[in-house]
Every structure is written in structure tokens, then in C-alpha cells.
């Protein structure tokens, strides 16, 4: 049976040696987040900060910091959840393992929340300024809730059956919010709360929202789970948590989990937007200040023994990377059902998740064709870009399983090599321009706006990839230090970018025009222009982060001997990607040096943080 509440979870982790109490006073402004990030990178334990400067509530960090610990949290229910998902993917599994039916049916009973008249979460009340004020990065606009569970219901069909529980950024103070009366609610494209908000605006009615913090860990995971539209996250939380979620239902209020640690109740203010941010985000940069909805706070509840769980996001990998891996572990087998012919997908964490999506599909349209080329792959690519949050991908790379049945989609270097051996830049680039991209991605010509490219490769290899730099590799003036990242990918240091947002760069066009028909650079299929080629080529993860977070396909893809034929763009020479930081890009995240110096002193021998970071 899963945990009833977060306190039970903390006790269990402490009993099994997977949690460490930090009893020295630390500040929620920069210090606690910096410690959590360092301990995550070290593969360390969950952390209970018992003395938070200026705050009465303890803070829990790194709860989901390793896959081993995340699986441990749900050890009693994980096999059942996986079995039920397998049944949905392949109904024949019911016939193969009839002995699973009784357990599966009992588990399914946990899907339904149960109504209760009261519970621990409503026993105490406080104010917004009494909550832990976590500030993760120096330029953050204020304190944020980083593991919120934002609950809303359909105005047209109220009740939990038409509810949404999502993890949307919540700013507690700063900017122009009225202290203790207003907080910022940042939700992005393709989020369930947006449907409820649109309904409320259409009917000119206020939208009530509850923000839960804490409770059993299954609630946190449910809030980030990409469930099919129409399946309430509360149902999945009950299944994963091994018990029905107890919901307090009081007249005139939205329900709240009885065992949550905190609940902020309020109403989205109609026709009011206020600046929210900046905030250091999961792409590894600051998301800048923009207008987002405002929540007028009615009440702040908490249980007597409340614990405030948190995380700190930044350039991957971080704790939210474990969320992604865990979700893929649960939902990966369902991909072939969602998109027929697709065998596997991988949203690459090192590239910021949404910017780069790898896929392995099938190429079965013309089995008699002498030389296989992408046909069915393009159908599958379009379907993937219309499926849930996969639609936020900027770069979708897809290859045919028939060409390499054992290709491992999580071996990114091998995948890139397979694709680059087969891709034909004259044929295999397929763009979508002026479309929606991730709100947090600033590479496009405007907020929420950018482009996508599908790179589809199928058939036998058409080139051999060199594992060494070509000899006599001359470059235009200002371009220097060429370095091979992986076979077929060359990073070149370029002058700083200076052009305005959404415009082609004449310097890159001149770079492409420099190379004659016999130039040795033509031995390399993909050239990437960067600010620091040494850093970019030093590790594959560096390349993935630089190349795909700092570029927009329609703006930043160029080519040697490029041209357009029947509105199809391609190039016969190397593809050139401009992955430099542009003037409109936000700054990469950097720790505050003074903060790092303080916590490193605490980590020295004899210090309170020794041995965990």
C-alpha cells in the first residue's frame, strides 16, 4: 500500500537511509536550491531542511533525485500500473496472464477519489508571506512554488471527473503582485488548465483554482503525467498511490486532498495579466518576464505537520529529468498504440526535452521499392507532431526500423551516426514555419512562435562518416577552431551573432558561399556554428544543449549549395546550423559565486553538508 501522506514518506526514507536531515539554518533565497542541485548531481539522498531562515516550515528537496528512489516510492504499485498500461496497449495480455486480473481489478478501484468531510490540510491557516520563499537563481523575479499541483475544473461540467491537475509555475511575490493577495500563475501552451480558463472567459465567469503542495508523492507525479484528455490526474494518482485519493468537498469550494500539506485557494482574476518572472528554467536559461494570469488568493491552508516539497530546475540533467525518465518508463509501451508504425520515441533530456525528439518508425508503404526512402516516416512524423506534448518538438529526427532493427534510440551518438549516414539534405528536410513552440523557448521570432523541422532518413547508407577532421580545412576569416563532435558533426567557432530576431545572418550566408565544390568540408554532412567549439565538442550533452536550445530551424538552418525546388528547401553540401547565442536570447543560468562559496564551506570535512555534495 502506498503512502498516505508526505510525512509517512519522509519517515520511510529516513528509516531506510535514503533521507538526510539538514539541521543547520539555510536560506530559501539561493542557498537551499544550490544545495539541492549539488546533491542531485552527486546522486545523493533526499534532503529535509529543518531550519529554513525566516520560515517555520521544513522543506523537502531531492525526493525524486534518483530513478532508484523514485521506483522505491511506488514499489507497491508500480508493477500493477505497468500491467494495467500493458493491458491497454495490448488487450491480448489479459489472455496471456489471467492470473493478473484480480489484482488489476482491485487496483482499478483506487482510480476513484472518495469524498470526506474534513482532513489535516484544512486544520491550520497561514499567509502567502509565511510560506517558504524559494528563490533558485540570482535573477529570478521572486520566490516560486516549484512542485505545485494546480487544480481546476470545467465550468461547463464541474466536478473532479472533468478536472485538471497540472504543474504550472506559481510566483508567490515580487513584480507588481499585491502582497498576500495575488500570486502569478504561469501556464504554457498545450496545458489542460487553458481549456478551463477559455471556458470561463467565454461564459464571463471566474475560474476557481486550488494549488496543492505536498501530500502523497503520487499527487506530484500525477500532476506532470501526460494523460489522455478526459482522464483526470486524480484517478491516476490513486492508482499510482495504491489508495483512493480522499477529497474534502465543502460547499462553494473546489475539492482538496485531505492529506495535502498545503492548499492555496483562489480565483483567476478576469481580464487581468501581470508580469511574471524572470525564472531560471529547465532549458538552462532564464525565461523572461511576460504577462500571465493572476490568482486572487482567498485562503492558505496547511496541515499541522506540513512539509514543503520543492525542486530546482536548470540546465539538464536535474531532478525533473528523473520525472521524464520515470514517465517514459511508464508510458513508452503505449507509443505504438498512439501512433501506428512508430516503435520508439525519445525526447532528449540533454537538449531540454522539447527541442529535440528522436523517433524510430516503420517504412512499409512501398516494400517493393529498390531503394527505400522516407514515405511512411513522414506520415508518422506528422502524427507525432500532433500528439500531446510531443507537438512542442522543434527538431524531429526519424529513421526506419527496417534499416537497423537493433538501433537503440537512447544511444544518441549511434542514432545520429545512423541518420547522418543516410540523410539526403536535398530531400529529407521538411519544415513547418510560423507555428507554436514551447513558451520557454526564445529561439523563434516571437514568444510562443517558431518553426519545426522533420529530418527523415531511410534506406542504405549514402556516405561514410569520417572520424577525423579533414585535412587542409580552410575557413573564412573570423571562423576558427573546428572540432569533431561525433562522426559527421563538426563544431566551428564563429564571430558573435549580431542580427535582429527572426532575420537571416549575412555572415552565415557568406560562410556557406565560401566553400567550393572540392573543399574538404564537404566530407562533413552537418556543420554547427557556435560561440565556443571547445566546450561544444567536449561532451555530447554540451553539443545537444547548445545546438538545439539556441536555434530555430527556419531561421538558423543554412546550407552549402542551398536552393528551393517546388517550394522544398534543401542543400547538396553540408547542412549548417547557427547555434550561437543571439542578442535576443536570455542569459544562461549561473550560480551566485558567494552562495556557492558558503555552501562549499559547509561541505568541507566536519561541516553539516559533508559527504552529500
XYZ file of C-alpha atoms in Angstrom:
613
model
C 0.000 0.000 0.000
C 1.350 3.446 -0.897
C 1.993 6.372 1.432
C -0.987 8.124 2.975
C 0.841 11.449 3.163
C 4.252 13.067 2.788
C 5.139 12.646 6.474
C 4.816 8.860 6.144
C 7.041 9.013 3.083
C 9.738 11.035 4.881
C 9.744 8.601 7.819
C 10.128 5.644 5.478
C 13.003 7.238 3.571
C 14.758 8.144 6.795
C 14.274 4.621 8.176
C 15.820 3.123 5.015
C 18.772 5.530 4.911
C 17.554 7.454 1.854
C 16.981 10.829 3.512
C 19.255 13.169 5.400
C 18.138 15.902 7.749
C 19.902 19.252 7.357
C 19.620 20.891 10.773
C 21.823 23.916 10.089
C 19.961 27.129 9.169
C 19.909 27.751 5.427
C 18.284 30.481 3.383
C 15.473 29.776 0.912
C 16.995 32.522 -1.224
C 19.612 30.747 -3.366
C 21.245 28.574 -0.682
C 18.751 25.717 -0.364
C 18.269 25.359 -4.136
C 22.026 25.359 -4.719
C 22.475 22.592 -2.148
C 19.693 20.535 -3.732
C 21.230 20.825 -7.209
C 24.672 19.789 -5.959
C 23.271 16.800 -4.065
C 21.264 15.741 -7.123
C 24.384 15.857 -9.300
C 26.141 13.670 -6.727
C 23.301 11.126 -6.769
C 22.659 11.893 -3.106
C 19.745 11.363 -0.724
C 16.503 13.211 -0.224
C 17.044 16.286 1.966
C 14.858 17.578 4.792
C 15.861 21.166 5.632
C 14.564 21.590 9.183
C 15.758 25.169 9.799
C 14.721 27.434 6.946
C 15.726 31.031 7.581
C 12.692 33.153 8.490
C 10.207 30.311 7.974
C 8.504 27.849 10.324
C 8.005 25.102 7.731
C 10.635 22.469 6.835
C 11.476 21.984 3.164
C 11.960 18.650 1.400
C 14.266 18.511 -1.616
C 15.622 15.860 -3.973
C 12.736 13.489 -3.192
C 12.752 12.218 -6.800
C 16.504 12.695 -7.212
C 17.298 9.185 -8.489
C 15.354 6.621 -10.517
C 16.097 4.045 -7.821
C 14.439 6.204 -5.140
C 11.523 7.134 -7.399
C 10.824 3.461 -8.080
C 11.167 2.783 -4.345
C 8.463 5.348 -3.550
C 5.979 3.417 -5.706
C 7.347 -0.082 -5.188
C 3.980 -1.432 -4.004
C 2.031 -0.208 -7.041
C 4.482 0.111 -9.920
C 4.089 -3.466 -11.205
C 0.296 -3.063 -11.193
C 0.429 0.286 -13.017
C 2.733 -1.174 -15.656
C 0.464 -4.204 -16.022
C -2.638 -2.077 -16.472
C -0.883 0.071 -19.067
C 0.233 -3.091 -20.866
C -3.369 -4.301 -20.928
C -4.438 -1.021 -22.505
C -1.676 -1.277 -25.092
C -2.260 -4.948 -25.881
C -5.610 -6.427 -24.753
C -4.235 -9.854 -25.599
C -2.119 -9.533 -22.451
C -5.294 -10.188 -20.449
C -5.470 -13.624 -22.069
C -1.765 -14.307 -21.607
C -1.845 -13.610 -17.851
C -5.355 -14.238 -16.498
C -3.886 -14.521 -13.007
C -3.304 -10.774 -13.101
C -6.994 -9.963 -13.407
C -7.920 -9.939 -9.689
C -5.022 -7.664 -8.720
C -5.632 -5.406 -11.698
C -9.307 -5.077 -10.849
C -8.550 -4.303 -7.197
C -6.039 -1.688 -8.296
C -8.560 -0.146 -10.651
C -10.806 0.566 -7.644
C -8.191 3.064 -6.456
C -8.900 5.189 -9.524
C -11.987 6.745 -7.948
C -11.451 9.521 -5.368
C -13.533 9.318 -2.224
C -15.335 12.226 -0.581
C -14.584 13.112 3.047
C -15.926 15.858 5.293
C -12.574 17.077 6.590
C -8.904 16.325 6.926
C -5.489 17.533 8.097
C -4.960 20.050 5.268
C -7.676 22.444 6.499
C -6.758 22.395 10.200
C -4.469 25.435 10.050
C -4.328 28.665 8.065
C -1.474 30.998 7.187
C -0.464 33.741 4.710
C 1.491 33.677 1.490
C 4.440 35.510 3.071
C 4.721 32.817 5.757
C 5.313 30.087 3.169
C 8.875 29.032 2.249
C 10.238 31.592 -0.192
C 12.343 29.514 -2.575
C 14.458 31.516 -4.986
C 16.596 29.240 -7.129
C 18.704 31.566 -9.309
C 20.099 35.091 -8.786
C 17.937 36.806 -11.420
C 14.649 35.097 -10.518
C 11.811 37.583 -10.161
C 10.863 36.363 -6.687
C 10.028 33.211 -4.750
C 8.289 30.389 -6.643
C 6.472 27.159 -5.925
C 8.417 24.639 -7.981
C 6.335 21.487 -7.298
C 2.791 22.875 -7.366
C -0.276 20.789 -8.187
C -2.686 23.277 -9.782
C -6.283 22.022 -9.716
C -9.121 23.374 -11.849
C -12.479 22.115 -13.100
C -14.562 22.608 -16.198
C -17.035 25.468 -15.818
C -19.456 23.634 -18.107
C -19.116 20.272 -16.322
C -17.971 20.888 -12.739
C -16.636 18.051 -10.618
C -13.455 16.018 -10.394
C -14.415 13.894 -13.425
C -13.723 16.939 -15.628
C -10.803 18.298 -13.636
C -7.181 19.032 -14.445
C -4.216 18.709 -12.105
C -1.108 20.240 -13.666
C 2.292 21.507 -12.618
C 2.270 25.171 -13.634
C 4.749 27.701 -12.312
C 3.496 29.829 -9.402
C 5.209 33.071 -8.360
C 4.437 33.935 -4.742
C 5.738 37.508 -4.563
C 7.637 40.213 -6.390
C 6.962 42.267 -9.508
C 3.569 44.003 -9.187
C 1.665 41.380 -7.209
C -0.177 42.699 -4.177
C 1.491 41.032 -1.165
C -0.555 38.167 0.304
C -3.439 38.942 -2.056
C -2.178 37.991 -5.534
C 0.177 35.404 -6.985
C 1.270 34.678 -10.545
C 0.052 31.639 -12.473
C 2.241 30.793 -15.467
C 0.825 28.081 -17.670
C 2.186 27.290 -21.101
C 0.864 26.045 -24.414
C -0.985 22.755 -24.563
C -1.924 22.684 -20.868
C -5.251 21.423 -19.534
C -5.972 24.459 -17.393
C -6.041 26.537 -20.586
C -9.212 24.726 -21.697
C -10.908 25.513 -18.377
C -9.731 29.125 -18.484
C -11.080 29.540 -22.023
C -14.467 28.171 -20.915
C -14.582 30.612 -18.011
C -13.720 33.596 -20.198
C -16.312 32.586 -22.790
C -19.010 32.428 -20.103
C -17.683 35.543 -18.344
C -17.349 33.569 -15.115
C -14.471 33.461 -12.627
C -12.326 30.340 -12.657
C -11.642 28.953 -9.211
C -8.261 27.290 -8.692
C -6.706 25.331 -5.848
C -2.949 24.921 -5.625
C -1.860 21.895 -3.613
C 1.684 21.446 -2.324
C 2.855 18.164 -0.871
C 0.624 15.263 0.015
C 1.466 11.709 -1.035
C 4.152 11.641 -3.759
C 1.681 10.138 -6.235
C -0.057 13.528 -6.491
C 3.165 15.222 -7.602
C 3.826 12.620 -10.286
C 0.202 12.737 -11.464
C 0.499 16.500 -11.982
C 3.265 16.011 -14.580
C 1.860 12.858 -16.183
C 0.857 13.319 -19.869
C -2.501 11.561 -19.596
C -5.076 11.256 -22.382
C -7.571 14.113 -22.467
C -10.562 13.156 -20.363
C -8.667 11.065 -17.802
C -8.422 13.012 -14.512
C -4.986 13.113 -12.933
C -6.607 12.422 -9.550
C -7.556 8.980 -10.859
C -4.001 8.189 -11.899
C -2.749 9.446 -8.513
C -4.988 6.933 -6.760
C -3.744 4.113 -8.978
C -0.070 5.027 -8.510
C -0.512 5.729 -4.794
C -2.317 2.474 -4.074
C -5.274 4.092 -2.339
C -8.228 6.249 -3.310
C -7.472 9.965 -3.002
C -9.516 11.412 -0.129
C -11.075 14.716 -1.280
C -12.567 17.288 1.049
C -15.716 18.680 -0.552
C -17.123 21.810 1.057
C -19.992 23.826 -0.346
C -18.867 26.622 -2.669
C -15.242 25.435 -2.806
C -13.180 23.254 -5.045
C -12.158 19.921 -3.546
C -8.761 19.498 -1.946
C -6.853 16.341 -0.999
C -7.326 15.762 2.707
C -3.701 14.638 3.111
C -2.071 17.504 1.165
C 0.404 19.589 3.127
C -0.747 22.976 1.801
C -3.601 24.359 -0.268
C -3.825 27.871 -1.699
C -7.397 28.635 -2.768
C -8.228 31.473 -5.108
C -9.761 32.752 -8.318
C -8.114 33.740 -11.588
C -8.823 37.452 -11.941
C -10.776 38.049 -15.197
C -9.077 40.262 -17.776
C -6.038 40.844 -15.583
C -2.495 39.944 -16.535
C 0.661 40.943 -14.679
C 4.357 40.483 -15.396
C 5.632 37.111 -14.153
C 9.288 36.041 -13.973
C 12.138 36.004 -14.787
C 12.724 32.414 -13.754
C 15.643 30.043 -14.269
C 14.085 27.233 -16.244
C 14.678 23.703 -17.495
C 16.256 24.745 -20.812
C 19.200 26.140 -18.850
C 18.355 29.837 -19.351
C 16.113 32.424 -17.749
C 12.583 32.586 -19.049
C 11.993 36.319 -19.219
C 9.284 38.484 -17.744
C 5.940 38.299 -19.551
C 2.301 38.926 -18.718
C 0.454 35.910 -17.317
C -2.792 35.322 -15.384
C -3.152 36.420 -11.775
C -4.680 34.380 -8.962
C -6.508 36.354 -6.265
C -5.850 34.455 -3.032
C -8.820 33.623 -0.833
C -7.177 31.364 1.759
C -3.987 29.458 2.512
C -4.453 26.191 4.402
C -1.916 23.742 5.804
C -1.767 20.640 7.932
C -0.211 20.934 11.442
C 2.920 18.944 10.469
C 3.224 20.441 6.990
C 6.345 19.843 4.878
C 7.094 21.965 1.796
C 8.480 19.848 -1.071
C 10.471 21.644 -3.763
C 12.869 21.197 -6.623
C 15.218 23.466 -8.520
C 15.252 23.381 -12.300
C 18.044 24.381 -14.633
C 20.151 23.021 -17.445
C 19.537 19.244 -17.667
C 20.075 16.882 -16.066
C 18.179 17.991 -12.963
C 15.620 16.344 -10.703
C 12.882 16.919 -13.281
C 14.964 14.755 -15.651
C 14.091 11.821 -13.398
C 10.403 12.700 -13.784
C 10.833 12.457 -17.537
C 12.651 9.123 -17.369
C 10.053 7.701 -14.981
C 7.169 8.846 -17.168
C 8.820 7.324 -20.236
C 9.254 4.063 -18.346
C 5.504 4.015 -17.679
C 4.190 5.294 -20.996
C 6.814 4.162 -23.529
C 4.948 0.926 -24.379
C 1.859 2.969 -25.328
C 3.561 4.873 -28.171
C 2.836 2.240 -30.877
C -0.839 2.400 -29.952
C -0.939 6.196 -30.139
C 0.938 6.399 -33.464
C 0.770 3.211 -35.553
C 4.105 2.250 -37.037
C 6.179 4.193 -34.508
C 8.282 1.842 -32.396
C 10.015 4.266 -30.030
C 10.429 7.950 -29.239
C 12.967 9.770 -27.107
C 12.562 13.390 -26.001
C 16.229 14.155 -25.396
C 16.716 15.499 -21.886
C 20.177 16.941 -22.538
C 18.646 19.130 -25.266
C 15.961 20.497 -22.934
C 13.333 17.781 -23.719
C 11.054 19.675 -26.122
C 13.653 20.981 -28.610
C 14.807 17.533 -29.844
C 12.700 14.419 -30.403
C 14.150 11.205 -31.808
C 11.883 8.512 -33.259
C 12.131 5.094 -34.852
C 9.304 4.293 -37.240
C 8.449 1.860 -39.993
C 8.813 2.275 -43.734
C 6.252 -0.109 -45.252
C 4.465 1.883 -47.930
C 6.451 0.575 -50.900
C 8.155 -2.665 -49.831
C 9.000 -3.447 -53.433
C 10.897 -0.171 -53.913
C 14.505 -0.841 -54.919
C 15.955 1.926 -52.745
C 13.976 2.701 -49.621
C 13.320 6.374 -48.923
C 11.154 8.223 -46.361
C 7.458 7.880 -47.127
C 5.547 6.331 -44.232
C 8.045 8.025 -41.888
C 6.613 11.390 -42.917
C 3.081 10.272 -42.072
C 4.303 9.139 -38.670
C 6.234 12.357 -38.130
C 3.120 14.447 -38.752
C 1.175 12.257 -36.325
C 3.844 12.660 -33.638
C 3.785 16.435 -34.038
C 0.036 16.294 -33.405
C 0.248 14.147 -30.267
C 0.138 15.767 -26.825
C 3.293 17.484 -25.684
C 5.277 15.815 -28.475
C 3.768 18.595 -30.572
C 6.208 21.017 -28.912
C 9.230 19.385 -30.573
C 11.309 21.694 -32.788
C 13.614 19.103 -34.302
C 12.056 15.700 -35.013
C 14.556 13.155 -36.305
C 13.009 9.897 -37.502
C 14.553 6.770 -39.049
C 13.245 3.423 -40.298
C 13.459 0.372 -38.085
C 13.955 -1.845 -41.142
C 17.396 -0.295 -41.716
C 18.733 -1.209 -38.234
C 16.378 -3.345 -36.125
C 18.684 -3.187 -33.098
C 19.233 0.579 -33.092
C 18.893 1.896 -29.528
C 17.010 5.186 -29.515
C 18.621 6.184 -26.205
C 22.132 5.882 -27.659
C 22.069 9.370 -29.158
C 25.546 9.146 -30.706
C 24.690 5.895 -32.501
C 21.335 7.311 -33.600
C 22.961 10.430 -35.073
C 25.530 8.323 -36.870
C 22.803 6.101 -38.358
C 20.815 9.126 -39.560
C 23.784 11.042 -40.963
C 24.962 8.036 -42.963
C 21.606 8.004 -44.790
C 20.160 11.510 -44.858
C 19.928 13.393 -48.140
C 19.703 17.123 -47.379
C 18.167 17.775 -50.809
C 15.175 15.569 -49.991
C 14.880 14.849 -46.269
C 14.272 18.239 -44.629
C 10.596 19.088 -44.046
C 9.759 22.399 -42.373
C 6.740 23.818 -40.576
C 7.106 27.584 -40.282
C 5.330 30.188 -38.136
C 3.921 27.617 -35.746
C 3.747 27.251 -31.963
C 6.753 26.231 -29.888
C 7.411 25.884 -26.172
C 6.695 29.065 -24.211
C 10.106 28.790 -22.561
C 11.977 28.631 -25.880
C 13.216 32.030 -27.094
C 14.881 30.877 -30.303
C 11.947 31.835 -32.570
C 10.892 35.201 -33.971
C 8.418 35.857 -31.124
C 7.106 34.439 -27.837
C 5.302 31.094 -28.424
C 6.254 31.300 -32.097
C 8.866 29.457 -34.113
C 9.286 26.594 -36.525
C 9.820 22.856 -36.708
C 11.786 20.589 -38.977
C 11.393 16.890 -39.600
C 14.573 15.127 -40.656
C 13.614 11.708 -42.004
C 16.187 9.187 -43.183
C 15.650 5.737 -44.637
C 17.443 3.340 -46.923
C 21.043 2.182 -47.263
C 23.968 4.451 -46.276
C 24.908 7.032 -48.891
C 28.149 8.183 -47.220
C 30.881 7.031 -44.865
C 31.356 9.337 -41.893
C 34.889 10.430 -41.116
C 36.154 10.031 -37.562
C 38.859 12.661 -38.091
C 38.946 16.280 -39.188
C 39.504 16.688 -42.924
C 42.996 17.777 -43.880
C 43.642 21.360 -45.028
C 40.333 22.622 -43.640
C 40.484 26.320 -44.522
C 37.773 28.573 -43.089
C 36.556 32.122 -43.776
C 38.054 34.923 -41.721
C 36.595 35.069 -38.224
C 35.710 31.360 -38.124
C 38.124 29.092 -36.282
C 38.867 26.078 -34.075
C 36.958 23.312 -35.930
C 36.287 20.268 -33.748
C 34.579 16.984 -34.496
C 31.723 16.373 -32.059
C 30.757 12.904 -33.282
C 31.346 11.371 -36.717
C 29.550 13.579 -39.209
C 29.117 16.644 -36.939
C 31.635 19.489 -36.957
C 31.563 22.407 -34.482
C 33.198 25.652 -35.673
C 33.737 28.731 -33.545
C 32.072 31.743 -35.177
C 32.039 35.505 -34.510
C 29.339 36.687 -32.062
C 25.842 36.931 -33.530
C 24.562 40.479 -34.068
C 21.460 40.335 -36.288
C 17.954 41.146 -35.113
C 15.496 38.475 -34.035
C 13.986 36.351 -36.791
C 16.387 37.509 -39.511
C 18.868 35.566 -41.592
C 22.502 36.329 -40.859
C 24.540 37.534 -43.876
C 27.719 36.346 -42.152
C 26.430 32.764 -42.114
C 25.280 33.032 -45.719
C 28.781 34.231 -46.663
C 30.243 31.323 -44.691
C 28.191 28.869 -46.744
C 29.200 30.555 -50.024
C 32.923 30.298 -49.150
C 33.255 26.589 -49.915
C 33.938 25.462 -53.469
C 32.967 22.111 -54.970
C 36.230 20.400 -53.936
C 36.563 21.852 -50.435
C 37.214 19.154 -47.790
C 34.414 20.453 -45.539
C 32.032 18.667 -47.903
C 33.157 15.423 -46.277
C 31.179 16.508 -43.191
C 27.365 16.387 -43.541
C 26.484 18.653 -40.576
C 28.334 21.814 -39.543
C 27.333 23.688 -36.385
C 28.436 27.272 -35.765
C 28.893 28.005 -32.066
C 30.362 30.538 -29.659
C 32.766 28.050 -28.081
C 33.688 24.986 -30.127
C 35.950 23.554 -27.415
C 33.052 23.454 -24.943
C 30.543 22.222 -27.529
C 32.709 19.310 -28.695
C 33.959 18.304 -25.246
C 30.851 16.227 -24.461
C 27.851 15.068 -26.464
C 25.495 16.597 -23.882
C 27.128 20.002 -24.395
C 26.542 19.735 -28.135
C 22.898 18.711 -27.682
C 22.239 21.618 -25.321
C 23.982 24.241 -27.456
C 22.710 23.086 -30.853
C 19.023 22.602 -30.095
C 18.237 25.209 -27.425
C 19.939 28.096 -29.286
C 18.398 27.646 -32.711
C 15.116 27.927 -34.592
C 15.001 25.626 -37.643
C 13.541 28.097 -40.163
C 15.823 30.934 -39.051
C 19.031 29.125 -38.224
C 19.393 26.274 -40.718
C 21.535 27.159 -43.724
C 23.315 25.017 -46.279
C 26.212 24.862 -48.670
C 24.796 24.957 -52.198
C 21.287 25.503 -50.839
C 18.261 26.054 -53.021
C 14.492 25.744 -53.273
C 12.734 23.496 -55.760
C 8.919 23.425 -55.874
C 8.942 25.201 -52.505
C 11.101 22.459 -50.986
C 14.341 23.751 -49.436
C 17.491 21.661 -49.302
C 21.218 21.691 -49.940
C 23.666 19.469 -51.762
C 26.583 20.380 -49.483
C 26.770 20.289 -45.681
C 23.811 21.436 -43.606
C 24.872 24.426 -41.494
C 23.210 25.177 -38.142
C 23.717 28.561 -36.475
C 23.708 27.632 -32.780
C 25.261 30.788 -31.364
C 23.657 32.785 -28.589
C 21.681 35.550 -30.293
C 21.135 39.080 -28.932
C 17.507 38.243 -28.061
C 18.337 35.029 -26.200
C 18.099 35.071 -22.398
C 21.222 34.525 -20.358
C 22.387 31.010 -19.442
C 21.951 30.162 -15.778
C 24.908 30.725 -13.481
C 25.146 30.244 -9.730
C 25.840 33.130 -7.389
C 29.557 32.787 -6.530
C 29.110 33.936 -2.919
C 26.358 31.379 -2.348
C 28.471 28.564 -3.776
C 31.408 29.600 -1.589
C 29.199 29.413 1.545
C 27.728 26.000 0.836
C 31.074 24.542 -0.236
C 32.476 25.644 3.119
C 29.642 23.741 4.801
C 30.503 20.682 2.703
C 34.097 20.616 3.937
C 35.157 17.925 6.401
C 33.372 18.462 9.698
C 30.704 20.681 8.113
C 26.962 19.979 8.173
C 26.878 19.157 4.445
C 29.978 16.970 4.371
C 29.585 13.751 2.438
C 26.446 14.578 0.475
C 27.668 17.018 -2.195
